[in-house]
Coordinates of C-alpha atoms and ligand atoms in Angstrom, one line a residue:
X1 CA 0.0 0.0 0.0
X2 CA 1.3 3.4 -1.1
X3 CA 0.1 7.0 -0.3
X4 CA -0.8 7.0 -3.9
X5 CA -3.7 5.0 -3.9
X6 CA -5.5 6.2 -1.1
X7 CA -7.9 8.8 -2.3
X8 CA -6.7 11.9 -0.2
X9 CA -6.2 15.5 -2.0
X10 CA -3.5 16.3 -3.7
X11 CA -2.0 18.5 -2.1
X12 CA -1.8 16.5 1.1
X13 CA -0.3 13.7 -0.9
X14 CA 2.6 16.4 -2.2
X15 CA 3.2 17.4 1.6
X16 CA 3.6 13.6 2.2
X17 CA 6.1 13.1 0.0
X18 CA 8.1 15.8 0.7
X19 CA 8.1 14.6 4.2
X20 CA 9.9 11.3 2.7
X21 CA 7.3 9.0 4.1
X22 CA 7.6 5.9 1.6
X23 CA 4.5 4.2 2.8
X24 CA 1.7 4.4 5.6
X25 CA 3.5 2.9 8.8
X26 CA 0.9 0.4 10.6
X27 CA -1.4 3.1 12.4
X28 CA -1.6 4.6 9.7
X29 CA -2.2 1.4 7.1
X30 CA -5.0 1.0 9.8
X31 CA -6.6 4.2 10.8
X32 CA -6.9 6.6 7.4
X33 CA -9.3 4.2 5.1
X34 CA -12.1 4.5 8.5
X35 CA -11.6 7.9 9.6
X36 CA -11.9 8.8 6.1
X37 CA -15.4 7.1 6.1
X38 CA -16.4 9.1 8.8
X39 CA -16.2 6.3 11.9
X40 CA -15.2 6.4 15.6
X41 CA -11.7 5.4 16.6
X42 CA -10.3 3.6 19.7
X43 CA -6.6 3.4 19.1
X44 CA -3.8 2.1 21.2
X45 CA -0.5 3.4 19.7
X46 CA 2.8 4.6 21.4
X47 CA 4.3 8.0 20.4
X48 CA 7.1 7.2 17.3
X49 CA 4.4 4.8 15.7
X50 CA 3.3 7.8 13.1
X51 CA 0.4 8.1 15.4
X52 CA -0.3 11.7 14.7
X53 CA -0.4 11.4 11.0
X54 CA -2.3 8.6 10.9
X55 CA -5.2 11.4 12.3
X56 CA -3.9 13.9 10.6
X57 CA -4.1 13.5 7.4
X58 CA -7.6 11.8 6.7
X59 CA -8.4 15.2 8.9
X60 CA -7.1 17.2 6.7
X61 CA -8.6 15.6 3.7
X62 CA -12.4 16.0 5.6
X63 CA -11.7 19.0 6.1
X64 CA -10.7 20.5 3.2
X65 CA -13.1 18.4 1.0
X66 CA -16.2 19.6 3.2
X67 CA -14.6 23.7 2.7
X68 CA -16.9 25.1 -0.2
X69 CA -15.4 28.6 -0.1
X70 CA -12.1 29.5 1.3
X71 CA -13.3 31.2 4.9
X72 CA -13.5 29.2 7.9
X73 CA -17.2 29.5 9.8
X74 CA -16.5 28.3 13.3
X75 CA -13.8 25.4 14.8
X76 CA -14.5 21.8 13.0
X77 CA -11.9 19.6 14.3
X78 CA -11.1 20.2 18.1
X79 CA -7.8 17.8 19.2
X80 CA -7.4 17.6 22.7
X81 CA -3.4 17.1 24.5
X82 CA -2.0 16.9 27.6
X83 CA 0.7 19.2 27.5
X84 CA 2.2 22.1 25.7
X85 CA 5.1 20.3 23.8
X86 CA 2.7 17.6 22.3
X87 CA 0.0 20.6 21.5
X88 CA 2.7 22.2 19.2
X89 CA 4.1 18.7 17.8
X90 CA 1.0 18.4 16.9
X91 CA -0.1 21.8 15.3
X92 CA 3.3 21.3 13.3
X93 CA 2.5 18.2 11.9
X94 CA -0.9 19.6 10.9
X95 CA 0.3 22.8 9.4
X96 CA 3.3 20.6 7.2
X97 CA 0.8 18.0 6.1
X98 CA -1.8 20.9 5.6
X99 CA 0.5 23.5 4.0
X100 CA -1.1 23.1 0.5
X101 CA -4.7 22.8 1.9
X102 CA -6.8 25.8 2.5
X103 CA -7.6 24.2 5.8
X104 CA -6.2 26.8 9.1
X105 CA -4.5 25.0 11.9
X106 CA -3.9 26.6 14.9
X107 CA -2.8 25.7 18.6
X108 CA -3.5 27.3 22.1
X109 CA -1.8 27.0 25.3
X110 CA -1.3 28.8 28.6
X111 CA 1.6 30.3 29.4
X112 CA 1.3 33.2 26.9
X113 CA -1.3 35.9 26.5
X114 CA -4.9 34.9 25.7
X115 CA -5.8 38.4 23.4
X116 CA -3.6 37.2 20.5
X117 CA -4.8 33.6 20.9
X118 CA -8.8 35.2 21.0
X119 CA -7.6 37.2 17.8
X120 CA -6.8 34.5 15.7
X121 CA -9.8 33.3 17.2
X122 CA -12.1 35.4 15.4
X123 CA -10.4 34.9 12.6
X124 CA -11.5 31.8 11.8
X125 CA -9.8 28.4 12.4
X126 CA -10.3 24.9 10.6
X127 CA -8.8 22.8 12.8
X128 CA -7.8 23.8 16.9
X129 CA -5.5 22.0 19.2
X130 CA -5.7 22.9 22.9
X131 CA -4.4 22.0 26.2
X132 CA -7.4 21.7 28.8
X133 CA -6.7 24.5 30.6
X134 CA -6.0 27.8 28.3
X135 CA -9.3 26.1 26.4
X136 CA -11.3 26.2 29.4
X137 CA -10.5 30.0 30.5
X138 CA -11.6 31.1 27.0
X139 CA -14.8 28.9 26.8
X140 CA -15.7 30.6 30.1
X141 CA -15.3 33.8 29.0
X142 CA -17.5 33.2 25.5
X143 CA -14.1 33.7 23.3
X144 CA -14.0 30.5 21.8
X145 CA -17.2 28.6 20.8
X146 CA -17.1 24.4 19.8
X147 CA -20.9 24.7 18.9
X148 CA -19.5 23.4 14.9
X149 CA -16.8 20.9 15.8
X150 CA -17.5 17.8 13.9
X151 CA -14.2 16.1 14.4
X152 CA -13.0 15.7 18.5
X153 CA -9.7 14.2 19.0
X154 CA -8.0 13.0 22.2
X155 CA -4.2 12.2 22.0
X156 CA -2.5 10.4 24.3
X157 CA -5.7 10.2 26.6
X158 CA -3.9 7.8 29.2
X159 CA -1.1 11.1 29.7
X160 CA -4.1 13.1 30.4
X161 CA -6.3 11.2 33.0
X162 CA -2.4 10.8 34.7
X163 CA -2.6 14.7 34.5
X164 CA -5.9 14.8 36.3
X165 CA -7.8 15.8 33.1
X166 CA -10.6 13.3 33.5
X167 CA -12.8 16.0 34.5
X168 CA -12.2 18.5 31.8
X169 CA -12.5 16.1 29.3
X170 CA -16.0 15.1 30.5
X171 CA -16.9 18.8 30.9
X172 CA -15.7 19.9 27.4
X173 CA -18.4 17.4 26.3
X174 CA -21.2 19.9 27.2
X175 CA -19.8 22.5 24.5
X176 CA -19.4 19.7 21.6
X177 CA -22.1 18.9 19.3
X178 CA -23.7 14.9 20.5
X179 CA -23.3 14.1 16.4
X180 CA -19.4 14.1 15.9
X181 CA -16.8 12.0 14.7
X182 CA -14.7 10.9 17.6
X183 CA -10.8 9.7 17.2
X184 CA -9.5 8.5 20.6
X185 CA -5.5 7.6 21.1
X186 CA -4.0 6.5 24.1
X187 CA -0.6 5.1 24.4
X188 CA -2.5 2.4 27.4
X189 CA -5.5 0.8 28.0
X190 CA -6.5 0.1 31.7
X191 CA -10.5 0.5 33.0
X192 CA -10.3 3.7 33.9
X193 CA -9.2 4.8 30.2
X194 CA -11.5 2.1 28.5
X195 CA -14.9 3.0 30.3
X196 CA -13.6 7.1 29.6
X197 CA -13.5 5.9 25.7
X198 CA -16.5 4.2 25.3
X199 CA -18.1 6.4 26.7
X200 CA -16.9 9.1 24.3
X201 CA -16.9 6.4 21.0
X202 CA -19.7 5.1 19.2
X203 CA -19.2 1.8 17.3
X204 CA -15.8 2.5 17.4
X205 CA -13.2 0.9 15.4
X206 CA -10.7 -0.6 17.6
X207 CA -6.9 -0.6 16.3
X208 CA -4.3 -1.7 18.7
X209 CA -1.0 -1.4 17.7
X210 CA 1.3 -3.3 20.0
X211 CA 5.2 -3.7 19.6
X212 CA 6.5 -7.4 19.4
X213 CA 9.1 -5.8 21.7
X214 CA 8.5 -2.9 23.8
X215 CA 11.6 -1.1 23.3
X216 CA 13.6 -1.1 20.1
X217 CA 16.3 -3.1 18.9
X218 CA 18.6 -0.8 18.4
X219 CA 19.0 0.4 21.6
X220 CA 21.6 -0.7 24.2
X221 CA 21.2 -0.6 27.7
X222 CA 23.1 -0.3 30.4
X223 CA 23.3 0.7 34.6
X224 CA 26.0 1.9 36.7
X225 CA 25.6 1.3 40.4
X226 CA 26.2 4.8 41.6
X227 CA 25.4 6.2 44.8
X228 CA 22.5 9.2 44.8
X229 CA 24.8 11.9 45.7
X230 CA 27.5 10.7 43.7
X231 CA 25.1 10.4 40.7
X232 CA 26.4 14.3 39.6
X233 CA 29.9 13.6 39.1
X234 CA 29.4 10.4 36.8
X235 CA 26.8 12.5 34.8
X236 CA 29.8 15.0 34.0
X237 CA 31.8 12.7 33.6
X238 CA 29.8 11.0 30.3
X239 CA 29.1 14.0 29.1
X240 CA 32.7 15.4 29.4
X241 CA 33.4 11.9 27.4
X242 CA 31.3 12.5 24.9
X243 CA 31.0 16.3 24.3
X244 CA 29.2 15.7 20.6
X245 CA 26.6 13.5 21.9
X246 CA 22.9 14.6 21.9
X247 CA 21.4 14.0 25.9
X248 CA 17.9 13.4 27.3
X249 CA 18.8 13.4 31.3
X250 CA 15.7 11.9 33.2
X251 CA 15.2 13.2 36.9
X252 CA 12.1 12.2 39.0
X253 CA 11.4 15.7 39.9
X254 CA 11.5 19.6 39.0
X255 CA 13.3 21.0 41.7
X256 CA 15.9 18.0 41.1
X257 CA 15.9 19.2 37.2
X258 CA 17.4 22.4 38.1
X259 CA 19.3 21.2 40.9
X260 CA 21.0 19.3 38.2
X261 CA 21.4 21.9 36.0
X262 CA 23.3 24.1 38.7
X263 CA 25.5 21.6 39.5
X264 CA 26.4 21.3 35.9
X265 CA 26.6 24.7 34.9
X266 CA 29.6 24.6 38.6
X267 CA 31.5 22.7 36.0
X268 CA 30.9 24.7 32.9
X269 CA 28.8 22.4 31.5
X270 CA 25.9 23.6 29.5
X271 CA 22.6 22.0 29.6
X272 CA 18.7 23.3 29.9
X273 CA 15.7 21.9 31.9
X274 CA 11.6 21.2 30.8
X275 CA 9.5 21.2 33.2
X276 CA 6.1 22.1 34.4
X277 CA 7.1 25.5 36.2
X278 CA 9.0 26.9 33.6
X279 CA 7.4 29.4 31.5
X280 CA 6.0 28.5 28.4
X281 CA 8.1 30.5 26.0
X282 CA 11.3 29.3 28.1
X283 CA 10.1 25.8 27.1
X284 CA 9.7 26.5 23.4
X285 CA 13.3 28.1 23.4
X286 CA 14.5 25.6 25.2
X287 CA 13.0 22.7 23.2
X288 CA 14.1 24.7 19.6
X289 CA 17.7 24.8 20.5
X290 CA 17.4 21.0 22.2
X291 CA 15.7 20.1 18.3
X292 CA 18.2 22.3 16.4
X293 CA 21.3 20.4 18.4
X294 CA 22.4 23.9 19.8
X295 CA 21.4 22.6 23.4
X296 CA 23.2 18.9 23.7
X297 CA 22.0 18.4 27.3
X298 CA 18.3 18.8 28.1
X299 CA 17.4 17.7 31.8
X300 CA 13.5 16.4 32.1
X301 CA 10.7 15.1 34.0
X302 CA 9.1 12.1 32.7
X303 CA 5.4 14.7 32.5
X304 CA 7.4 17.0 30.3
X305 CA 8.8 14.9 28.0
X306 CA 5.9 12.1 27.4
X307 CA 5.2 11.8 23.7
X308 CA 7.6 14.5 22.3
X309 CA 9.7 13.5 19.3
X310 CA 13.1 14.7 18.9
X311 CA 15.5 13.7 16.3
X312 CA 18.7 12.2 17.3
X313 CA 18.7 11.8 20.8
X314 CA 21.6 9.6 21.2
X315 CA 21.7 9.1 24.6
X316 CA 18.7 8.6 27.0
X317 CA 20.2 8.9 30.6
X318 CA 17.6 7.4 33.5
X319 CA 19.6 10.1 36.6
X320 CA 16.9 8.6 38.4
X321 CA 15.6 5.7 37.5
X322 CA 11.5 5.6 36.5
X323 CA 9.0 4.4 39.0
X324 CA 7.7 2.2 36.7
X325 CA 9.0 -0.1 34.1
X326 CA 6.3 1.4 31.9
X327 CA 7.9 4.6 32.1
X328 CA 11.4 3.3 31.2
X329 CA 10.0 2.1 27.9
X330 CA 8.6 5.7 27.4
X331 CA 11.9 7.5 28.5
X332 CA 14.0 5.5 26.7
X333 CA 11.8 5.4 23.5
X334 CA 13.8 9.3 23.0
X335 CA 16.3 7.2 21.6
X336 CA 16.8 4.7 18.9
X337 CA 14.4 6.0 16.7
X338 CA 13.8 4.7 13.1
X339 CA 17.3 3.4 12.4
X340 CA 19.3 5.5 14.5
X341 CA 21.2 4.0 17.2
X342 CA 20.5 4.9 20.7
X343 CA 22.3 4.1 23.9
X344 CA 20.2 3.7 27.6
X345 CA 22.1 4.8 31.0
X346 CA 20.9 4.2 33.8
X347 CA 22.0 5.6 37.3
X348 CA 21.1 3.1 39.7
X349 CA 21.4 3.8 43.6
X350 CA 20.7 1.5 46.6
X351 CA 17.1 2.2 47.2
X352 CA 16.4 2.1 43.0
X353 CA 17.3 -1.8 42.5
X354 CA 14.0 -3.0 43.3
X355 CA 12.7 -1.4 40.3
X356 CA 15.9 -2.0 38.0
X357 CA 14.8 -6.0 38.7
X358 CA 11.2 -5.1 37.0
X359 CA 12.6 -3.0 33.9
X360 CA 14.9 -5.5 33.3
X361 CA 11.8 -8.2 33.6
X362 CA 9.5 -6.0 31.5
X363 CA 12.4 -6.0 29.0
X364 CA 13.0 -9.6 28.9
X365 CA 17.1 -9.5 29.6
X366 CA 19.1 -8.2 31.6
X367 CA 20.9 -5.0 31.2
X368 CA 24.5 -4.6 31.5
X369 CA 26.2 -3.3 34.3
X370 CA 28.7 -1.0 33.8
X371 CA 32.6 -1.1 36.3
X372 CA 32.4 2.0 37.7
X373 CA 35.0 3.2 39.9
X374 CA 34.1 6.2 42.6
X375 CA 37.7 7.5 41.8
X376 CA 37.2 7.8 38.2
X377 CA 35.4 10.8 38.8
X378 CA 35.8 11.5 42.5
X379 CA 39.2 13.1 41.8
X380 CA 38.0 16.6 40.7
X381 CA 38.1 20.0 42.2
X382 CA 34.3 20.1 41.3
X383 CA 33.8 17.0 43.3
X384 CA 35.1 18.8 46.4
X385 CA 32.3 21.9 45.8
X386 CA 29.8 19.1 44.6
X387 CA 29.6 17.1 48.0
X388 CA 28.9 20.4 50.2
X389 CA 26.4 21.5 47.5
X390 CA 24.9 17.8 48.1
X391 CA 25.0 17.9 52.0
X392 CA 22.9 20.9 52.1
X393 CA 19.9 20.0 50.2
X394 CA 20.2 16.1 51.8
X395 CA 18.0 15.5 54.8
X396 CA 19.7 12.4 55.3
X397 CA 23.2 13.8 55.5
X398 CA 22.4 16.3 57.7
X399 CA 21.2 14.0 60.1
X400 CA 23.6 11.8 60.1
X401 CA 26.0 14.6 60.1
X402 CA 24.5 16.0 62.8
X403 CA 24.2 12.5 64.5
X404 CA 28.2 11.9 63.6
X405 CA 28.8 15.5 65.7
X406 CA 26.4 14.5 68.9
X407 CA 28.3 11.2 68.8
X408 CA 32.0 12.9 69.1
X409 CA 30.9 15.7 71.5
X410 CA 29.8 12.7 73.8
X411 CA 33.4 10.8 73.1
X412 CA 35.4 13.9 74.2
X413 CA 33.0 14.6 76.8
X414 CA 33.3 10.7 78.0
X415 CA 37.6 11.3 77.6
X416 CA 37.8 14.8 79.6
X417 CA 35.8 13.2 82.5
X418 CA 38.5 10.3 82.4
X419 CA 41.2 12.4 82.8
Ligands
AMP1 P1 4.4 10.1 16.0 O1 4.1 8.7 16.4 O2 3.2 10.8 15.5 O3 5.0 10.8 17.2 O4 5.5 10.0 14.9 C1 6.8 9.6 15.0 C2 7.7 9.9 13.9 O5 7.4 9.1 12.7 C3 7.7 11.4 13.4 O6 9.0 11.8 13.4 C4 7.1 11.3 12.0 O7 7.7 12.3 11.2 C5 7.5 9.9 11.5 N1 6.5 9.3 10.6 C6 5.2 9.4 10.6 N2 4.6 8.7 9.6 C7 5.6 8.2 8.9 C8 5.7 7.4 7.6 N3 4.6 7.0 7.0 N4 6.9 7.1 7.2 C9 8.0 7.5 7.9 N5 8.0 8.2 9.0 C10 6.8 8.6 9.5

């Protein structure tokens, strides 16, 4: 099966192949011929399957077949995202498959000012992707109405119930038409997300597309056993190793993101953070110059960086390690992509081998352990800074520091009463 003989406008097909997408990958093979008839979808694909094409372009077609005259009258497709990064993935992928269609794409997000975004508004848009939050501030206030939508779309709908979306999602409901076309994605299926998709989906098709292997081939895996305060210096040391090399760093939380990041930056080492409490045009800039290669290093959460697809990630480093196997297939899904190489590190501490035994389960071998020696990258200056800097942000140290002092005052004391 070849682009070619699906019956899609022309000018989609020419946006295609300049894309240099051969043929329809899987999702796609599967999903295009129905939503091009107009049915309800239930699919389960992971991000990196062509997932957002396979909407996209029989979207697009609709769309732009159902446009009599060139103006828009009122929002007809409506796709729903968890977070800001995946809202402008996928506005980019609609606007690049759409760019010969008369069909107006157009995303909105928080984090920037809403008068703009109710500007273009009025102007009239085709096709709308939102985040739940920016949407629901200007439904409120009467700027944005959903009264024509006739295609809804949720992508990655397991990412957003995790976000605590559920309830938005049902609400936005009430503003939608009953007599739609729905096209529901999720990367997993569990009850909660099943009885939120039927729910939403009439007769729906069902398409599951699940990977023989959950991770890909061409990825290599390995763990270091590494101490959690030590974790710092063996980070500067692979990247000081390899300098070219294009880094996703995976922390467990924000404030350890940018706690990273300082300690980095100590040793003149450049990288950036994404995160929820960054601003959004911080995040844009930040995720340009990670794209472009500019930015080698890019520190993340595992909320931020769900279901974004950047080229050439080479490495994928776990800092932390996941909480769930389920996660490490996401995280390390950065890499190895197409047929790229990619290389897995993980930073495994003490209290983190319980769920290194259930990656390495979930992936079906083990994962090889890398000889690290503590003075292979205890021996710096930076080291010397880097185990104050630790100290003061590490409950645990502190108390045992504190514990080590009581313990010495009491020897002395114990000795000066002897003599
Ligand atoms: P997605 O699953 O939507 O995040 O897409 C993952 C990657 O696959 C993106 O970089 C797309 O450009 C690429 N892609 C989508 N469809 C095709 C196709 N038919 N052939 C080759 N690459 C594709």
């Amino acid at each position: 099966m070849k682009f070619d003989d699906y019956r899609i406008a022309d000018g989609i097909k020419t946006a295609i192949s300049k894309l240099g997408y051969k043929k329809p990958t899987d999702i796609q093979y599967k999903s295009i011929p129905p939503i091009l008839k107009g049915e309800d979808v239930l699919a389960i694909a992971q991000t990196g399957t062509g997932k957002t094409a396979a909407f996209a372009i029989p979207i697009l077609h609709l769309l732009q077949a159902r446009k009599v005259d060139g103006r828009s009258n009122g929002i007809k497709c409506l796709v729903m995202t968890p977070t800001h990064e995946l809202a402008l993935q996928v506005e980019s992928v609609f606007k690049t498959l759409g760019k010969h269609t008369r069909v107006e794409t157009y995303c909105i997000h928080g984090g920037v000012e809403q008068e703009p975004q109710k500007e273009k508004l009025e102007d009239g848009v085709d096709i709308l992707i939102v985040t739940p939050g920016r949407m629901f501030d200007l439904l409120s206030q009467g700027s944005l109405k959903l009264n024509r939508v006739e295609i809804l779309v949720l992508d990655e709908a397991d990412h957003m119930l995790d976000l605590g979306f559920i309830k938005d999602i049902r609400d936005v409901m009430h503003h939608l038409p009953s007599n739609r076309q729905t096209l529901f994605f999720s990367a997993t299926i569990n009850e909660e997300i099943k009885n939120l998709a039927y729910s939403l989906v009439r007769n729906a098709i069902r398409i599951q597309i699940s990977p023989k292997d959950p991770v890909a081939k061409n990825i290599e895996h390995s763990v270091a056993f590494i101490a959690m305060d030590d974790k710092r210096y063996f980070l500067e040391g692979l990247i000081t190793n390899n300098p070219d090399k294009k880094m996703l760093v995976f922390v467990r939380t924000k404030v350890r993101a940018e706690r990273v990041k300082k300690a980095m930056a100590r040793v003149k080492i450049e990288t950036d953070t994404i995160h929820s409490d960054r601003e959004h045009a911080d995040r844009e800039r930040t995720m340009k110059n990670f794209r472009s290669g500019e930015l080698k290093v890019l520190i993340a959460t595992d909320v931020s960086a769900r279901g974004i697809d950047i080229p050439n990630v080479e490495f994928v480093v776990n800092y932390d390690l996941p909480e769930t196997s389920a996660q490490y297939v996401h995280r390390v899904g950065r890499t190895g992509r197409g047929s790229s190489k990619g290389q897995a590190y993980s930073f495994c501490s003490e209290e983190e081998k319980p769920v290194l035994a259930e990656i390495e389960e979930n992936l079906g071998k083990p994962i090889t352990r890398l000889q690290v020696s503590k003075s292979e990258y205890e021996n710096t200056v930076s080291a010397t800074i880097e185990v104050e800097e630790s100290k003061k942000y590490d409950v645990m140290a502190l108390i045992e520091e504190h514990e080590a002092a009581v313990e010495k005052h009491k020897k002395r004391k114990g000795k000066k009463k002897k003599k």
